[in-house]
mmCIF file of C-alpha atoms (C1' of nucleotides) in Angstrom:
data_model
loop_
_atom_site.group_PDB
_atom_site.id
_atom_site.type_symbol
_atom_site.label_atom_id
_atom_site.label_comp_id
_atom_site.label_asym_id
_atom_site.label_seq_id
_atom_site.Cartn_x
_atom_site.Cartn_y
_atom_site.Cartn_z
ATOM 1 C CA MET A 130 7.724 12.286 -9.135
ATOM 2 C CA ARG A 131 9.552 12.346 -5.808
ATOM 3 C CA ASP A 132 6.980 9.928 -4.399
ATOM 4 C CA ILE A 133 7.424 7.548 -7.314
ATOM 5 C CA ALA A 134 11.209 7.781 -6.981
ATOM 6 C CA ARG A 135 11.082 6.942 -3.279
ATOM 7 C CA GLU A 136 8.865 3.956 -4.037
ATOM 8 C CA VAL A 137 11.399 2.525 -6.518
ATOM 9 C CA GLY A 138 14.379 3.505 -4.390
ATOM 10 C CA MET A 139 16.061 6.312 -6.261
ATOM 11 C CA GLU A 140 16.199 10.091 -6.544
ATOM 12 C CA ALA A 141 13.508 11.913 -8.507
ATOM 13 C CA ALA A 142 15.993 13.169 -11.065
ATOM 14 C CA SER A 143 17.139 9.617 -11.800
ATOM 15 C CA LEU A 144 13.685 8.732 -13.089
ATOM 16 C CA TYR A 145 14.409 10.851 -16.132
ATOM 17 C CA ASN A 146 16.941 8.266 -17.317
ATOM 18 C CA HIS A 147 13.948 5.995 -17.891
ATOM 19 C CA ILE A 148 10.992 8.235 -18.710
ATOM 20 C CA SER A 149 11.013 11.614 -20.401
ATOM 21 C CA SER A 150 8.196 13.266 -18.443
ATOM 22 C CA LYS A 151 5.517 12.708 -15.839
ATOM 23 C CA GLN A 152 2.884 13.335 -18.457
ATOM 24 C CA LEU A 153 4.276 10.581 -20.685
ATOM 25 C CA LEU A 154 4.228 8.211 -17.731
ATOM 26 C CA LEU A 155 0.512 8.844 -17.250
ATOM 27 C CA LYS A 156 -0.167 8.504 -20.943
ATOM 28 C CA GLU A 157 1.632 5.164 -21.234
ATOM 29 C CA LEU A 158 -0.163 3.738 -18.215
ATOM 30 C CA LEU A 159 -3.625 4.820 -19.316
ATOM 31 C CA LEU A 160 -3.364 4.064 -23.015
ATOM 32 C CA GLU A 161 -1.966 0.622 -22.320
ATOM 33 C CA ILE A 162 -5.046 -0.220 -20.283
ATOM 34 C CA ALA A 163 -7.363 1.341 -22.834
ATOM 35 C CA GLN A 164 -5.770 -0.852 -25.492
ATOM 36 C CA LEU A 165 -6.423 -3.956 -23.405
ATOM 37 C CA PHE A 166 -10.134 -3.194 -23.309
ATOM 38 C CA THR A 167 -10.252 -2.300 -26.980
ATOM 39 C CA GLU A 168 -8.566 -5.549 -27.975
ATOM 40 C CA GLY A 169 -10.708 -7.586 -25.602
ATOM 41 C CA MET A 170 -13.840 -6.106 -27.135
ATOM 42 C CA LYS A 171 -12.528 -6.920 -30.608
ATOM 43 C CA VAL A 172 -11.924 -10.561 -29.725
ATOM 44 C CA ILE A 173 -15.351 -10.973 -28.141
ATOM 45 C CA ASN A 174 -17.092 -9.278 -31.034
ATOM 46 C CA SER A 175 -15.354 -11.529 -33.545
ATOM 47 C CA GLN A 176 -16.766 -14.620 -31.891
ATOM 48 C CA ASP A 177 -20.057 -16.129 -32.964
ATOM 49 C CA LEU A 178 -21.885 -15.884 -29.658
ATOM 50 C CA PRO A 179 -25.408 -14.937 -28.592
ATOM 51 C CA SER A 180 -25.305 -11.299 -27.544
ATOM 52 C CA PHE A 181 -26.196 -12.227 -23.976
ATOM 53 C CA GLU A 182 -23.082 -14.416 -23.866
ATOM 54 C CA LYS A 183 -21.035 -11.553 -25.247
ATOM 55 C CA LEU A 184 -22.129 -9.452 -22.295
ATOM 56 C CA ALA A 185 -21.074 -12.218 -19.927
ATOM 57 C CA ALA A 186 -17.726 -12.376 -21.722
ATOM 58 C CA LEU A 187 -17.291 -8.612 -21.304
ATOM 59 C CA ILE A 188 -17.877 -8.930 -17.589
ATOM 60 C CA ARG A 189 -15.195 -11.622 -17.409
ATOM 61 C CA LEU A 190 -12.876 -9.383 -19.445
ATOM 62 C CA HIS A 191 -13.230 -6.557 -16.946
ATOM 63 C CA VAL A 192 -12.533 -8.850 -14.013
ATOM 64 C CA ASP A 193 -9.455 -10.304 -15.726
ATOM 65 C CA ILE A 194 -7.962 -6.916 -16.582
ATOM 66 C CA THR A 195 -8.763 -5.584 -13.114
ATOM 67 C CA VAL A 196 -6.986 -8.489 -11.444
ATOM 68 C CA SER A 197 -3.926 -8.374 -13.690
ATOM 69 C CA HIS A 198 -3.502 -4.576 -13.779
ATOM 70 C CA THR A 199 -5.034 -3.390 -10.510
ATOM 71 C CA ASP A 200 -2.683 -0.462 -9.947
ATOM 72 C CA ALA A 201 -2.924 1.061 -13.398
ATOM 73 C CA ILE A 202 -6.665 0.530 -13.591
ATOM 74 C CA SER A 203 -7.232 2.424 -10.370
ATOM 75 C CA LEU A 204 -6.115 5.557 -12.253
ATOM 76 C CA LEU A 205 -8.518 5.045 -15.108
ATOM 77 C CA PRO A 206 -11.801 6.452 -13.747
ATOM 78 C CA SER A 207 -10.446 9.704 -12.337
ATOM 79 C CA GLU A 208 -7.021 10.515 -13.793
ATOM 80 C CA TRP A 209 -7.622 10.348 -17.522
ATOM 81 C CA VAL A 210 -8.911 13.917 -17.439
ATOM 82 C CA HIS A 211 -5.338 15.068 -16.742
ATOM 83 C CA LEU A 212 -4.040 13.725 -20.022
ATOM 84 C CA GLU A 213 -2.853 16.450 -22.381
ATOM 85 C CA GLU A 214 -3.485 16.650 -26.094
ATOM 86 C CA PRO A 215 -3.115 14.724 -28.273
ATOM 87 C CA SER A 216 -3.176 11.820 -25.798
ATOM 88 C CA LEU A 217 -6.443 13.046 -24.343
ATOM 89 C CA GLN A 218 -8.236 12.853 -27.674
ATOM 90 C CA ALA A 219 -6.736 9.431 -28.366
ATOM 91 C CA PHE A 220 -7.978 8.166 -25.016
ATOM 92 C CA ILE A 221 -11.460 9.621 -25.413
ATOM 93 C CA LYS A 222 -11.708 8.071 -28.848
ATOM 94 C CA LEU A 223 -10.942 4.602 -27.487
ATOM 95 C CA LYS A 224 -13.293 5.131 -24.547
ATOM 96 C CA ASP A 225 -16.167 6.304 -26.730
ATOM 97 C CA ALA A 226 -15.678 3.497 -29.233
ATOM 98 C CA TYR A 227 -15.655 0.935 -26.433
ATOM 99 C CA GLU A 228 -18.843 2.254 -24.880
ATOM 100 C CA LYS A 229 -20.513 2.461 -28.267
ATOM 101 C CA GLU A 230 -19.775 -1.189 -29.019
ATOM 102 C CA PHE A 231 -20.859 -2.196 -25.535
ATOM 103 C CA LYS A 232 -24.153 -0.391 -26.006
ATOM 104 C CA ALA A 233 -24.655 -1.933 -29.435
ATOM 105 C CA ILE A 234 -24.429 -5.393 -27.902
ATOM 106 C CA ILE A 235 -26.927 -4.417 -25.214
ATOM 107 C CA THR A 236 -29.317 -2.984 -27.788
ATOM 108 C CA LEU A 237 -29.030 -6.091 -29.928
ATOM 109 C CA ALA A 238 -29.652 -8.331 -26.936
ATOM 110 C CA MET A 239 -32.814 -6.354 -26.221
ATOM 111 C CA LYS A 240 -34.016 -6.614 -29.811
ATOM 112 C CA GLU A 241 -33.409 -10.346 -29.792
ATOM 113 C CA GLY A 242 -35.439 -10.676 -26.636
ATOM 114 C CA GLN A 243 -32.509 -11.769 -24.488
ATOM 115 C CA LEU A 244 -32.764 -8.672 -22.331
ATOM 116 C CA LYS A 245 -35.729 -6.657 -21.155
ATOM 117 C CA GLU A 246 -36.495 -3.660 -23.356
ATOM 118 C CA LEU A 247 -35.075 -0.973 -21.070
ATOM 119 C CA ASP A 248 -33.176 2.240 -21.707
ATOM 120 C CA PRO A 249 -29.932 0.895 -23.273
ATOM 121 C CA GLU A 250 -27.952 3.903 -22.046
ATOM 122 C CA LEU A 251 -29.024 3.371 -18.452
ATOM 123 C CA THR A 252 -28.326 -0.331 -18.722
ATOM 124 C CA LEU A 253 -24.858 0.324 -20.115
ATOM 125 C CA PHE A 254 -24.146 2.867 -17.424
ATOM 126 C CA SER A 255 -25.279 0.605 -14.649
ATOM 127 C CA ILE A 256 -23.107 -2.310 -15.778
ATOM 128 C CA LEU A 257 -20.020 -0.210 -16.519
ATOM 129 C CA SER A 258 -20.177 1.629 -13.204
ATOM 130 C CA THR A 259 -19.913 -1.598 -11.293
ATOM 131 C CA LEU A 260 -17.142 -2.971 -13.487
ATOM 132 C CA ARG A 261 -15.129 0.248 -13.235
ATOM 133 C CA TRP A 262 -15.226 0.242 -9.465
ATOM 134 C CA LEU A 263 -14.168 -3.363 -9.186
ATOM 135 C CA TYR A 264 -10.534 -2.478 -8.462
ATOM 136 C CA SER A 265 -11.423 -0.774 -5.211
ATOM 137 C CA TRP A 266 -13.140 -3.823 -3.976
ATOM 138 C CA TYR A 267 -12.170 -7.150 -5.543
ATOM 139 C CA SER A 268 -9.210 -7.652 -3.203
ATOM 140 C CA LYS A 269 -11.619 -9.190 -0.721
ATOM 141 C CA TYR A 270 -11.724 -12.166 -3.054
ATOM 142 C CA SER A 271 -8.818 -14.600 -3.017
ATOM 143 C CA SER A 272 -7.300 -15.534 -6.351
ATOM 144 C CA LYS A 273 -9.138 -18.847 -6.248
ATOM 145 C CA ASP A 274 -12.455 -17.061 -5.961
ATOM 146 C CA ILE A 275 -12.049 -14.940 -9.063
ATOM 147 C CA ASP A 276 -14.216 -17.300 -11.070
ATOM 148 C CA ARG A 277 -16.884 -17.107 -8.399
ATOM 149 C CA LEU A 278 -16.645 -13.322 -8.546
ATOM 150 C CA LYS A 279 -17.128 -13.369 -12.305
ATOM 151 C CA GLU A 280 -20.212 -15.549 -12.159
ATOM 152 C CA GLY A 281 -21.573 -13.583 -9.206
ATOM 153 C CA LEU A 282 -21.305 -10.381 -11.203
ATOM 154 C CA ILE A 283 -22.999 -11.967 -14.199
ATOM 155 C CA VAL A 284 -25.927 -12.931 -12.000
ATOM 156 C CA SER A 285 -26.074 -9.538 -10.261
ATOM 157 C CA LEU A 286 -25.676 -7.404 -13.363
ATOM 158 C CA LEU A 287 -27.531 -9.459 -15.935
ATOM 159 C CA HIS A 288 -29.933 -11.946 -14.365
ATOM 160 C CA GLY A 289 -30.941 -9.668 -11.507
ATOM 161 C CA ILE A 290 -31.087 -10.135 -7.795
ATOM 162 C CA LYS A 291 -34.824 -10.264 -7.194
ATOM 163 C CA THR A 292 -36.478 -13.630 -6.597
ATOM 164 C CA MET B 163 -7.448 28.105 -4.324
ATOM 165 C CA ARG B 164 -6.637 30.463 -7.206
ATOM 166 C CA ASP B 165 -8.921 28.432 -9.471
ATOM 167 C CA ILE B 166 -11.768 28.616 -6.969
ATOM 168 C CA ALA B 167 -11.198 32.350 -6.526
ATOM 169 C CA ARG B 168 -11.335 32.969 -10.264
ATOM 170 C CA GLU B 169 -14.570 30.989 -10.471
ATOM 171 C CA VAL B 170 -16.240 33.179 -7.827
ATOM 172 C CA GLY B 171 -14.662 36.361 -9.161
ATOM 173 C CA MET B 172 -12.154 37.378 -6.523
ATOM 174 C CA GLU B 173 -8.495 37.060 -5.573
ATOM 175 C CA ALA B 174 -7.274 33.898 -3.890
ATOM 176 C CA ALA B 175 -6.341 35.739 -0.723
ATOM 177 C CA SER B 176 -9.892 37.110 -0.397
ATOM 178 C CA LEU B 177 -11.239 33.595 0.036
ATOM 179 C CA TYR B 178 -9.674 33.558 3.479
ATOM 180 C CA ASN B 179 -12.245 36.074 4.661
ATOM 181 C CA HIS B 180 -14.790 33.297 4.269
ATOM 182 C CA ILE B 181 -12.976 30.022 4.862
ATOM 183 C CA SER B 182 -9.973 29.383 7.071
ATOM 184 C CA SER B 183 -8.202 26.807 4.918
ATOM 185 C CA LYS B 184 -8.455 24.707 1.791
ATOM 186 C CA GLN B 185 -8.544 21.595 3.927
ATOM 187 C CA LEU B 186 -11.552 22.891 5.875
ATOM 188 C CA LEU B 187 -13.331 23.634 2.604
ATOM 189 C CA LEU B 188 -12.926 20.012 1.547
ATOM 190 C CA LYS B 189 -14.014 18.753 4.935
ATOM 191 C CA GLU B 190 -17.204 20.857 4.992
ATOM 192 C CA LEU B 191 -18.179 19.805 1.485
ATOM 193 C CA LEU B 192 -17.626 16.105 2.086
ATOM 194 C CA LEU B 193 -19.046 15.820 5.571
ATOM 195 C CA GLU B 194 -22.168 17.719 4.590
ATOM 196 C CA ILE B 195 -22.856 15.159 1.870
ATOM 197 C CA ALA B 196 -22.026 12.272 4.159
ATOM 198 C CA GLN B 197 -24.541 13.641 6.658
ATOM 199 C CA LEU B 198 -27.250 13.740 3.982
ATOM 200 C CA PHE B 199 -26.795 10.047 3.301
ATOM 201 C CA THR B 200 -26.641 9.186 6.977
ATOM 202 C CA GLU B 201 -29.866 11.049 7.702
ATOM 203 C CA GLY B 202 -31.580 9.620 4.640
ATOM 204 C CA MET B 203 -30.716 6.121 5.772
ATOM 205 C CA LYS B 204 -32.066 6.888 9.235
ATOM 206 C CA VAL B 205 -35.404 8.068 7.867
ATOM 207 C CA ILE B 206 -35.792 5.049 5.603
ATOM 208 C CA ASN B 207 -34.851 2.644 8.356
ATOM 209 C CA SER B 208 -37.381 4.186 10.716
ATOM 210 C CA GLN B 209 -40.220 3.464 8.306
ATOM 211 C CA ASP B 210 -42.185 0.247 8.444
ATOM 212 C CA LEU B 211 -41.457 -1.004 4.943
ATOM 213 C CA PRO B 212 -40.647 -4.374 3.405
ATOM 214 C CA SER B 213 -36.856 -4.546 3.049
ATOM 215 C CA PHE B 214 -37.158 -4.671 -0.727
ATOM 216 C CA GLU B 215 -38.995 -1.345 -0.624
ATOM 217 C CA LYS B 216 -36.290 0.072 1.617
ATOM 218 C CA LEU B 217 -33.763 -0.733 -1.082
ATOM 219 C CA ALA B 218 -35.906 1.039 -3.654
ATOM 220 C CA ALA B 219 -36.128 4.019 -1.297
ATOM 221 C CA LEU B 220 -32.332 4.059 -0.948
ATOM 222 C CA ILE B 221 -31.962 4.169 -4.716
ATOM 223 C CA ARG B 222 -34.327 7.147 -4.845
ATOM 224 C CA LEU B 223 -32.353 8.787 -2.045
ATOM 225 C CA HIS B 224 -29.121 8.530 -4.027
ATOM 226 C CA VAL B 225 -30.740 10.005 -7.123
ATOM 227 C CA ASP B 226 -32.214 12.884 -5.138
ATOM 228 C CA ILE B 227 -28.940 13.793 -3.428
ATOM 229 C CA THR B 228 -27.028 13.451 -6.687
ATOM 230 C CA VAL B 229 -29.396 15.819 -8.471
ATOM 231 C CA SER B 230 -29.457 18.397 -5.693
ATOM 232 C CA HIS B 231 -25.728 18.325 -4.858
ATOM 233 C CA THR B 232 -24.077 17.257 -8.105
ATOM 234 C CA ASP B 233 -20.909 19.299 -7.693
ATOM 235 C CA ALA B 234 -20.095 18.284 -4.157
ATOM 236 C CA ILE B 235 -20.971 14.659 -4.771
ATOM 237 C CA SER B 236 -18.561 14.423 -7.665
ATOM 238 C CA LEU B 237 -15.763 14.797 -5.095
ATOM 239 C CA LEU B 238 -17.010 12.035 -2.886
ATOM 240 C CA PRO B 239 -15.679 8.886 -4.592
ATOM 241 C CA SER B 240 -12.112 10.053 -5.134
ATOM 242 C CA GLU B 241 -11.291 13.044 -2.943
ATOM 243 C CA TRP B 242 -12.217 11.846 0.537
ATOM 244 C CA VAL B 243 -8.821 10.162 0.799
ATOM 245 C CA HIS B 244 -7.251 13.629 1.022
ATOM 246 C CA LEU B 245 -9.071 14.503 4.204
ATOM 247 C CA GLU B 246 -6.760 14.929 7.182
ATOM 248 C CA GLU B 247 -7.320 13.649 10.680
ATOM 249 C CA PRO B 248 -9.607 13.875 12.518
ATOM 250 C CA SER B 249 -11.980 14.573 9.618
ATOM 251 C CA LEU B 250 -10.776 11.496 7.794
ATOM 252 C CA GLN B 251 -11.761 9.201 10.641
ATOM 253 C CA ALA B 252 -15.118 10.957 11.004
ATOM 254 C CA PHE B 253 -15.825 10.480 7.327
ATOM 255 C CA ILE B 254 -14.783 6.831 7.291
ATOM 256 C CA LYS B 255 -16.977 6.180 10.297
ATOM 257 C CA LEU B 256 -20.043 7.587 8.530
ATOM 258 C CA LYS B 257 -19.180 5.727 5.335
ATOM 259 C CA ASP B 258 -18.696 2.396 7.091
ATOM 260 C CA ALA B 259 -21.878 2.785 9.107
ATOM 261 C CA TYR B 260 -23.851 3.607 5.971
ATOM 262 C CA GLU B 261 -22.545 0.599 4.084
ATOM 263 C CA LYS B 262 -23.139 -1.634 7.078
ATOM 264 C CA GLU B 263 -26.789 -0.605 7.312
ATOM 265 C CA PHE B 264 -27.208 -0.930 3.562
ATOM 266 C CA LYS B 265 -25.804 -4.455 3.695
ATOM 267 C CA ALA B 266 -28.017 -5.367 6.632
ATOM 268 C CA ILE B 267 -31.090 -4.461 4.593
ATOM 269 C CA ILE B 268 -29.824 -6.547 1.685
ATOM 270 C CA THR B 269 -29.129 -9.499 3.950
ATOM 271 C CA LEU B 270 -32.569 -9.233 5.527
ATOM 272 C CA ALA B 271 -34.233 -9.032 2.119
ATOM 273 C CA MET B 272 -32.428 -12.246 1.170
ATOM 274 C CA LYS B 273 -33.480 -14.021 4.354
ATOM 275 C CA GLU B 274 -37.074 -12.958 3.817
ATOM 276 C CA GLY B 275 -36.966 -14.346 0.299
ATOM 277 C CA GLN B 276 -37.356 -10.980 -1.374
ATOM 278 C CA LEU B 277 -33.936 -11.229 -2.962
ATOM 279 C CA LYS B 278 -31.987 -14.183 -4.341
ATOM 280 C CA GLU B 279 -29.563 -15.671 -1.829
ATOM 281 C CA LEU B 280 -26.372 -14.206 -3.301
ATOM 282 C CA ASP B 281 -23.182 -12.851 -1.772
ATOM 283 C CA PRO B 282 -24.519 -9.794 0.141
ATOM 284 C CA GLU B 283 -21.172 -8.032 -0.125
ATOM 285 C CA LEU B 284 -21.085 -8.369 -3.891
ATOM 286 C CA THR B 285 -24.694 -7.273 -4.144
ATOM 287 C CA LEU B 286 -24.009 -4.205 -2.030
ATOM 288 C CA PHE B 287 -20.938 -3.355 -4.028
ATOM 289 C CA SER B 288 -22.710 -3.693 -7.326
ATOM 290 C CA ILE B 289 -25.590 -1.428 -6.330
ATOM 291 C CA LEU B 290 -23.431 1.197 -4.644
ATOM 292 C CA SER B 291 -21.000 1.408 -7.553
ATOM 293 C CA THR B 292 -23.754 2.384 -9.907
ATOM 294 C CA LEU B 293 -25.287 4.879 -7.504
ATOM 295 C CA ARG B 294 -21.911 6.482 -6.786
ATOM 296 C CA TRP B 295 -21.195 7.061 -10.458
ATOM 297 C CA LEU B 296 -24.580 8.573 -11.130
ATOM 298 C CA TYR B 297 -23.248 12.141 -10.987
ATOM 299 C CA SER B 298 -21.030 11.628 -14.025
ATOM 300 C CA TRP B 299 -23.946 10.531 -16.065
ATOM 301 C CA TYR B 300 -27.402 11.624 -14.920
ATOM 302 C CA SER B 301 -27.172 14.981 -16.701
ATOM 303 C CA LYS B 302 -28.394 13.262 -19.840
ATOM 304 C CA TYR B 303 -31.768 13.110 -18.123
ATOM 305 C CA SER B 304 -33.865 16.244 -18.037
ATOM 306 C CA SER B 305 -35.319 17.272 -14.700
ATOM 307 C CA LYS B 306 -38.713 15.881 -15.725
ATOM 308 C CA ASP B 307 -37.183 12.473 -16.332
ATOM 309 C CA ILE B 308 -35.683 12.085 -12.891
ATOM 310 C CA ASP B 309 -38.562 9.894 -11.773
ATOM 311 C CA ARG B 310 -38.084 7.731 -14.833
ATOM 312 C CA LEU B 311 -34.377 7.480 -13.981
ATOM 313 C CA LYS B 312 -35.205 6.362 -10.444
ATOM 314 C CA GLU B 313 -37.597 3.643 -11.558
ATOM 315 C CA GLY B 314 -35.202 2.591 -14.336
ATOM 316 C CA LEU B 315 -32.444 2.124 -11.804
ATOM 317 C CA ILE B 316 -34.713 0.142 -9.509
ATOM 318 C CA VAL B 317 -35.476 -2.210 -12.374
ATOM 319 C CA SER B 318 -31.855 -2.482 -13.489
ATOM 320 C CA LEU B 319 -30.342 -2.903 -10.055
ATOM 321 C CA LEU B 320 -33.009 -4.893 -8.260
ATOM 322 C CA HIS B 321 -35.348 -6.660 -10.669
ATOM 323 C CA GLY B 322 -32.647 -7.443 -13.239
ATOM 324 C CA ILE B 323 -32.376 -6.852 -16.933
ATOM 325 C CA LYS B 324 -32.714 -10.396 -18.270
ATOM 326 C CA THR B 325 -36.035 -11.491 -19.745
ATOM 327 C "C1'" DC C 106 43.338 -2.468 -17.106
ATOM 328 C "C1'" DC C 107 40.976 0.798 -19.976
ATOM 329 C "C1'" DT C 108 37.050 2.382 -22.336
ATOM 330 C "C1'" DT C 109 32.386 3.068 -22.751
ATOM 331 C "C1'" DA C 110 27.654 3.595 -21.828
ATOM 332 C "C1'" DA C 111 23.867 3.238 -18.775
ATOM 333 C "C1'" DA C 112 22.085 4.864 -14.757
ATOM 334 C "C1'" DA C 113 22.632 6.689 -10.489
ATOM 335 C "C1'" DC C 114 23.813 11.013 -7.989
ATOM 336 C "C1'" DT C 115 23.869 16.383 -6.236
ATOM 337 C "C1'" DA C 116 22.374 20.880 -6.910
ATOM 338 C "C1'" DA C 117 19.576 23.966 -8.576
ATOM 339 C "C1'" DC C 118 16.091 26.294 -11.809
ATOM 340 C "C1'" DG C 119 11.565 28.525 -12.508
ATOM 341 C "C1'" DA C 120 6.784 27.882 -11.774
ATOM 342 C "C1'" DT C 121 3.080 27.063 -8.798
ATOM 343 C "C1'" DT C 122 1.076 25.996 -4.292
ATOM 344 C "C1'" DG C 123 -1.560 27.401 0.108
ATOM 345 C "C1'" DT C 124 -1.341 31.029 3.038
ATOM 346 C "C1'" DT C 125 -0.310 35.526 5.718
ATOM 347 C "C1'" DA C 126 0.323 40.530 6.472
ATOM 348 C "C1'" DG C 127 -0.979 44.832 5.701
ATOM 349 C "C1'" DT C 128 -3.969 48.029 3.157
ATOM 350 C "C1'" DT C 129 -7.968 49.803 0.737
ATOM 351 C "C1'" DT C 130 -12.826 49.728 -0.448
ATOM 352 C "C1'" DA C 131 -17.927 49.229 0.518
ATOM 353 C "C1'" DA C 132 -21.765 49.378 3.017
ATOM 354 C "C1'" DA C 133 -24.473 49.874 7.260
ATOM 355 C "C1'" DG C 134 -25.719 52.195 11.924
ATOM 356 C "C1'" DC C 135 -25.736 55.942 14.761
ATOM 357 C "C1'" DG D 209 -20.990 62.734 8.079
ATOM 358 C "C1'" DC D 210 -18.409 59.848 10.938
ATOM 359 C "C1'" DT D 211 -17.382 55.313 12.648
ATOM 360 C "C1'" DT D 212 -17.180 50.673 12.264
ATOM 361 C "C1'" DT D 213 -16.812 46.344 10.244
ATOM 362 C "C1'" DA D 214 -16.948 42.982 6.598
ATOM 363 C "C1'" DA D 215 -14.735 41.875 2.618
ATOM 364 C "C1'" DA D 216 -12.118 42.993 -1.100
ATOM 365 C "C1'" DC D 217 -7.320 44.150 -2.542
ATOM 366 C "C1'" DT D 218 -1.730 43.933 -3.343
ATOM 367 C "C1'" DA D 219 2.445 41.869 -2.227
ATOM 368 C "C1'" DA D 220 4.973 38.477 -0.680
ATOM 369 C "C1'" DC D 221 6.394 34.247 2.150
ATOM 370 C "C1'" DA D 222 7.964 29.389 2.419
ATOM 371 C "C1'" DA D 223 7.214 24.964 0.574
ATOM 372 C "C1'" DT D 224 6.732 21.950 -3.084
ATOM 373 C "C1'" DC D 225 6.352 20.864 -7.968
ATOM 374 C "C1'" DG D 226 8.381 18.849 -12.483
ATOM 375 C "C1'" DT D 227 12.510 19.165 -14.635
ATOM 376 C "C1'" DT D 228 17.510 20.135 -16.238
ATOM 377 C "C1'" DA D 229 22.592 20.351 -15.974
ATOM 378 C "C1'" DG D 230 26.530 18.507 -14.718
ATOM 379 C "C1'" DT D 231 28.970 14.843 -12.238
ATOM 380 C "C1'" DT D 232 29.954 10.373 -10.241
ATOM 381 C "C1'" DT D 233 29.134 5.506 -9.887
ATOM 382 C "C1'" DT D 234 28.414 0.899 -11.812
ATOM 383 C "C1'" DA D 235 29.064 -2.766 -14.742
ATOM 384 C "C1'" DA D 236 30.134 -4.925 -19.150
ATOM 385 C "C1'" DG D 237 33.384 -5.751 -23.394
ATOM 386 C "C1'" DG D 238 37.615 -5.626 -25.637
#
DNA sequence: CCTTAAAACTAACGATTGTTAGTTTAAAGC
DNA sequence: GCTTTAAACTAACAATCGTTAGTTTTAAGG
């Protein structure tokens, strides 16, 4: 809390005029981001798209959220375990639901012959790992290149890199 | 330190008969793993293999180290930033060298027409992200399925998932 | 100008952190 | 059986943690 206070130019105690606890601060940051993904998934799933295109849209969603919320999203992979109940359960619920829907799209795409018939779990894991680590890396792309990054990821993650 | 002590069944102070500081504990864990990757890369690079096969070998290397050192490797992605000098510089040096060699193999594979001519940096990032997150996920595979996991990853990451 | 309310401050609390000092226990070698 | 040494213990330290209480400053409205 003293680090945060220094960063915003006040004393640690003064933070408590704005936020009631450190734990609540973490919760608000993480659940806000989780909501963004949940809503993005909802929008994409409501559209009448081929499942392969839904996967491409999900990749673009991750890039967009990463670019617009880089700081908060850098906490997501490692810090959510420090949430306390009931926030922890709420977060896990959103996370599990998101991954379940993501996997359902992958499975459907495989059934429809748009993807190779591989292990859907491994495929999900492989795509999500890359998208979750984006924040630590995307800064090498200028804001103008974000679209190129999106399409590059779609090729890498979906079409494959082998000739 | 008290948590670690409880886990090994002794008092926190007793740990100092075996290790001189918490910081040194972190350093030994992380640098040992970093060495494993560095040596693995050296072995693979010394072999006379097509660059595409070197990439497959690197994927197998990551799976092997993840399986054999799961606990220590789970610290690698997020905790290395807490290393103090000079260990921090030593670690970064190994990390940078590893990524540089990995990228060189990717670039060569592209030049030789074994991979599509994509952004090598993005390709590296995409592969490494997945391999670095393996630890949080591979436990769903039984020890007999490790070979299947390796080959599944090679397909996903290199050959691509699209039909 | 005076009042009021938001938001900063200082000072300190109890808990926890990594670590040290000094002591006791356990096991091995002569 | 005595000595020695490794490795456990208890007790406590200084520093840092999140947080609270009480006070002062700042700025807006009547």
